[in-house]
Coordinates of C-alpha atoms in Angstrom, one line a residue:
P17 CA 0.0 0.0 0.0
G18 CA 2.9 2.4 0.8
S19 CA 4.6 2.0 -2.5
L20 CA 1.1 2.5 -4.4
D21 CA 0.3 5.5 -2.7
L22 CA 3.8 7.0 -3.5
N23 CA 3.6 6.0 -7.2
R24 CA 0.0 7.3 -7.2
G25 CA 1.4 10.7 -6.0
V26 CA 4.2 10.6 -8.6
R27 CA 1.5 10.0 -11.3
E28 CA -0.6 12.7 -10.2
S29 CA 2.1 15.3 -9.9
V30 CA 3.4 14.3 -13.4
G31 CA -0.1 14.5 -14.9
G32 CA -0.8 17.9 -13.2
G33 CA 2.7 19.2 -14.4
A34 CA 2.0 18.1 -18.1
E35 CA -1.3 19.6 -18.0
E36 CA 0.0 22.9 -16.6
R37 CA 2.9 23.0 -19.2
G38 CA 1.1 21.5 -22.1
G39 CA 3.4 18.3 -22.0
G40 CA 2.6 14.7 -22.4
W41 CA 3.1 11.8 -20.1
G42 CA 2.3 8.0 -20.2
V43 CA 2.6 4.5 -18.1
M44 CA 5.6 2.3 -18.3
Y45 CA 5.8 -1.0 -16.5
D46 CA 9.4 -2.0 -15.5
L47 CA 9.2 -5.9 -15.0
S48 CA 12.6 -6.0 -13.6
G49 CA 12.8 -8.1 -10.4
M50 CA 9.3 -9.5 -10.9
K51 CA 8.2 -13.2 -10.5
A52 CA 6.5 -15.3 -13.3
D53 CA 3.5 -15.5 -11.4
E54 CA 3.4 -11.8 -10.6
V55 CA 3.9 -10.3 -14.3
V56 CA 0.5 -10.8 -15.9
R57 CA -1.2 -10.2 -12.6
V58 CA 0.3 -6.9 -11.5
V59 CA 0.2 -5.3 -15.2
T60 CA -3.4 -6.2 -15.8
E61 CA -4.7 -5.2 -12.3
D62 CA -2.9 -2.1 -12.2
W63 CA -3.9 -1.1 -15.7
T64 CA -7.3 -1.8 -15.0
R65 CA -7.5 0.3 -11.8
L66 CA -5.7 3.2 -13.6
V67 CA -8.1 3.2 -16.4
E68 CA -11.4 2.5 -14.5
R69 CA -10.7 4.4 -11.2
A70 CA -8.1 6.9 -12.0
G71 CA -9.5 7.6 -15.5
I72 CA -6.0 8.2 -17.0
L73 CA -7.2 7.9 -20.6
K74 CA -9.7 10.8 -20.0
D75 CA -6.6 13.1 -19.3
A76 CA -5.9 15.0 -22.6
G77 CA -2.1 15.0 -22.0
Y78 CA -1.9 11.3 -22.1
V79 CA 0.7 10.4 -24.7
H80 CA -0.4 8.6 -27.8
H81 CA 1.2 6.8 -30.9
D82 CA -0.4 6.1 -34.1
G83 CA -3.3 7.6 -32.6
K84 CA -3.7 5.2 -29.7
P85 CA -2.7 5.5 -26.0
L86 CA 0.9 4.3 -25.5
V87 CA 2.0 2.0 -22.6
A88 CA 5.4 1.0 -22.3
V89 CA 6.7 -2.3 -20.9
W90 CA 10.4 -2.4 -20.1
G91 CA 12.5 -5.7 -19.4
I92 CA 11.6 -8.0 -22.3
G93 CA 14.0 -10.6 -23.6
F94 CA 17.1 -9.9 -21.2
N95 CA 19.4 -12.9 -20.8
D96 CA 19.9 -12.4 -17.2
K97 CA 18.2 -15.1 -15.1
R98 CA 15.0 -13.0 -14.6
G99 CA 11.8 -14.7 -12.9
Y100 CA 9.8 -14.4 -16.0
G101 CA 10.1 -15.3 -19.7
L102 CA 8.8 -14.5 -22.9
A103 CA 5.7 -16.3 -22.2
E104 CA 4.6 -14.0 -19.5
C105 CA 5.4 -11.0 -21.6
A106 CA 3.6 -12.2 -24.6
Q107 CA 0.5 -12.5 -22.2
V108 CA 1.1 -8.7 -21.1
V109 CA 1.4 -7.4 -24.7
E110 CA -1.8 -9.3 -25.6
F111 CA -3.8 -8.0 -22.8
L112 CA -2.7 -4.5 -23.6
K113 CA -3.4 -4.8 -27.3
K114 CA -6.8 -5.8 -26.7
Q115 CA -7.4 -2.6 -24.7
G116 CA -6.6 -0.7 -28.0
L117 CA -3.4 0.4 -27.0
S118 CA 0.0 1.0 -28.6
V119 CA 2.8 -1.0 -26.9
M120 CA 6.2 0.1 -26.6
L121 CA 8.8 -2.9 -25.5
G122 CA 12.1 -2.2 -23.8
V123 CA 14.6 -4.8 -24.9
P124 CA 18.5 -5.6 -24.4
Y125 CA 21.1 -4.2 -26.8
Y126 CA 21.8 -7.3 -28.7
W127 CA 18.0 -8.1 -29.3
R128 CA 18.5 -8.6 -33.0
E129 CA 21.3 -11.0 -32.6
L130 CA 19.5 -12.9 -29.7
N131 CA 22.9 -13.4 -27.9
R132 CA 25.0 -12.1 -25.3
D133 CA 22.6 -9.6 -23.1
A134 CA 19.5 -11.0 -25.0
V135 CA 17.8 -14.4 -24.9
A136 CA 18.8 -16.7 -27.6
D137 CA 15.1 -17.4 -28.5
A138 CA 13.5 -16.4 -31.8
E139 CA 10.1 -15.9 -30.0
L140 CA 11.7 -12.6 -29.0
H141 CA 11.5 -11.4 -32.5
A142 CA 8.0 -13.1 -32.8
L143 CA 6.8 -10.8 -30.1
L144 CA 8.4 -7.5 -30.9
K145 CA 6.8 -7.9 -34.3
K146 CA 3.6 -7.6 -32.3
A147 CA 4.6 -4.4 -30.4
D148 CA 4.4 -0.9 -31.9
I149 CA 7.7 0.5 -30.8
V150 CA 10.9 -1.3 -30.0
S151 CA 13.6 0.6 -27.6
P152 CA 16.9 -1.0 -27.2
W153 CA 18.9 -0.1 -23.9
W154 CA 22.5 1.0 -24.6
V155 CA 23.1 2.8 -21.5
G156 CA 26.7 2.3 -20.4
R157 CA 27.6 0.8 -24.0
Y158 CA 29.6 3.7 -24.9
R159 CA 32.3 5.9 -23.4
G160 CA 33.0 9.3 -25.5
A161 CA 31.6 11.0 -28.5
E162 CA 34.3 9.3 -30.3
A163 CA 33.3 5.9 -29.8
V164 CA 29.7 6.9 -30.3
R165 CA 30.7 8.4 -33.7
R166 CA 32.8 5.1 -34.6
N167 CA 30.5 2.5 -33.3
L168 CA 26.8 3.7 -33.1
P169 CA 25.9 4.2 -36.8
K170 CA 26.4 0.6 -37.6
R171 CA 24.1 -0.4 -34.6
L172 CA 21.5 2.3 -35.5
A173 CA 21.5 1.2 -39.2
G174 CA 20.8 -2.5 -38.2
D175 CA 18.1 -1.8 -35.7
V176 CA 16.4 0.9 -38.2
A177 CA 16.3 -1.7 -41.0
W178 CA 14.6 -4.3 -38.9
T179 CA 12.0 -2.1 -37.6
R180 CA 11.1 -0.9 -40.8
E181 CA 11.0 -4.0 -42.4
N182 CA 8.8 -5.6 -39.9
G183 CA 6.4 -2.2 -39.5
V184 CA 7.4 -1.6 -36.3
S185 CA 8.5 2.1 -34.9
Y186 CA 12.0 2.4 -33.3
L187 CA 13.1 4.3 -30.3
P188 CA 16.7 4.7 -29.4
V189 CA 18.1 5.7 -26.1
V190 CA 20.5 8.7 -25.5
F191 CA 22.2 9.0 -22.2
P192 CA 24.6 12.0 -21.0
G193 CA 27.2 10.1 -19.0
F194 CA 27.2 7.5 -16.1
S195 CA 28.7 7.2 -12.7
W196 CA 28.1 4.5 -9.8
R197 CA 29.7 6.9 -7.3
N198 CA 26.4 8.0 -5.5
L199 CA 25.1 4.8 -5.5
E200 CA 27.9 3.1 -4.0
K201 CA 28.4 5.9 -1.5
G202 CA 25.0 5.2 -0.2
R203 CA 26.1 1.5 0.4
G204 CA 29.2 2.6 2.2
R205 CA 31.7 1.9 -0.9
E206 CA 33.7 4.1 -3.0
A207 CA 33.7 4.3 -6.8
P208 CA 35.2 6.5 -9.1
L209 CA 33.7 10.0 -10.7
N210 CA 32.8 10.2 -14.2
A211 CA 32.9 6.4 -15.2
I212 CA 31.6 7.7 -18.4
P213 CA 32.3 11.6 -18.9
R214 CA 29.7 13.8 -20.1
E215 CA 32.2 15.8 -22.2
G216 CA 30.2 19.0 -21.6
G217 CA 27.3 17.6 -23.2
A218 CA 29.1 16.5 -26.4
F219 CA 28.7 12.7 -25.4
L220 CA 24.8 13.2 -25.2
W221 CA 24.7 15.1 -28.4
Q222 CA 26.7 12.9 -30.5
Q223 CA 24.3 10.2 -29.9
A224 CA 21.4 12.3 -30.7
V225 CA 23.2 13.4 -34.1
E226 CA 23.9 9.6 -35.1
A227 CA 20.2 8.7 -34.2
K228 CA 18.9 11.4 -36.5
R229 CA 21.3 10.6 -39.2
A230 CA 20.2 7.0 -39.1
G231 CA 16.6 7.8 -39.7
A232 CA 15.1 7.7 -36.1
E233 CA 12.1 9.8 -35.6
M234 CA 12.0 9.9 -31.9
I235 CA 14.5 9.4 -28.9
Y236 CA 14.3 8.0 -25.3
V237 CA 16.3 10.4 -23.2
A238 CA 17.7 8.3 -20.2
M239 CA 17.1 9.7 -17.6
F240 CA 15.3 12.9 -16.1
D241 CA 16.2 12.5 -12.8
E242 CA 18.9 9.5 -11.9
V243 CA 21.2 11.0 -9.7
D244 CA 22.0 7.6 -8.1
E245 CA 23.5 6.5 -11.7
G246 CA 24.7 9.7 -12.8
T247 CA 22.5 9.7 -15.8
A248 CA 20.3 12.9 -14.9
I249 CA 19.8 15.1 -17.6

């Protein structure tokens, strides 16, 4: 109940701020840390509550994609011994699509190759083809604007080609820098500053430039307020 109240307050503040300033907002479910028997129940129950009790879809500021309200589900297809799998994720996507929604799926960096940080299962691609937006997570993958210039274009080209071929929109991530220092300090441990330096904004900017050049029509800026990981914009 405490967590629910906290998140309700955050949602109301975000919605109110978006309305006041003419912005948009939406709901994302991060499945990380959930168990297999929780995924479908938690998402379906919460979304139903948000629509029927909170009336979020009546909010003019709720974000849409291709004319339909957008819901994001993050943590699909990661090869890190999660407590749930693609079967549970597929049920969540099926439920949300039946509600008449556009669905964004947050996936691992090597989602196309189906290796390394991604599960080696072709069902991941089958599931992504049912989504509306695919968003790979590459926070921490690059260090420095020069590394971005050398390596990101090839990655972006492959991602954009796959999504276009399969009729799915593409949402690449950009991030300003990274550091474990704040998080580790809270745990009583030391970590260096500037694990991935910001370079006065050049690092973030170069990622956005390459995404634009590759044909991406939108970007996911990670993150607005994650001071603990040093990615706050």
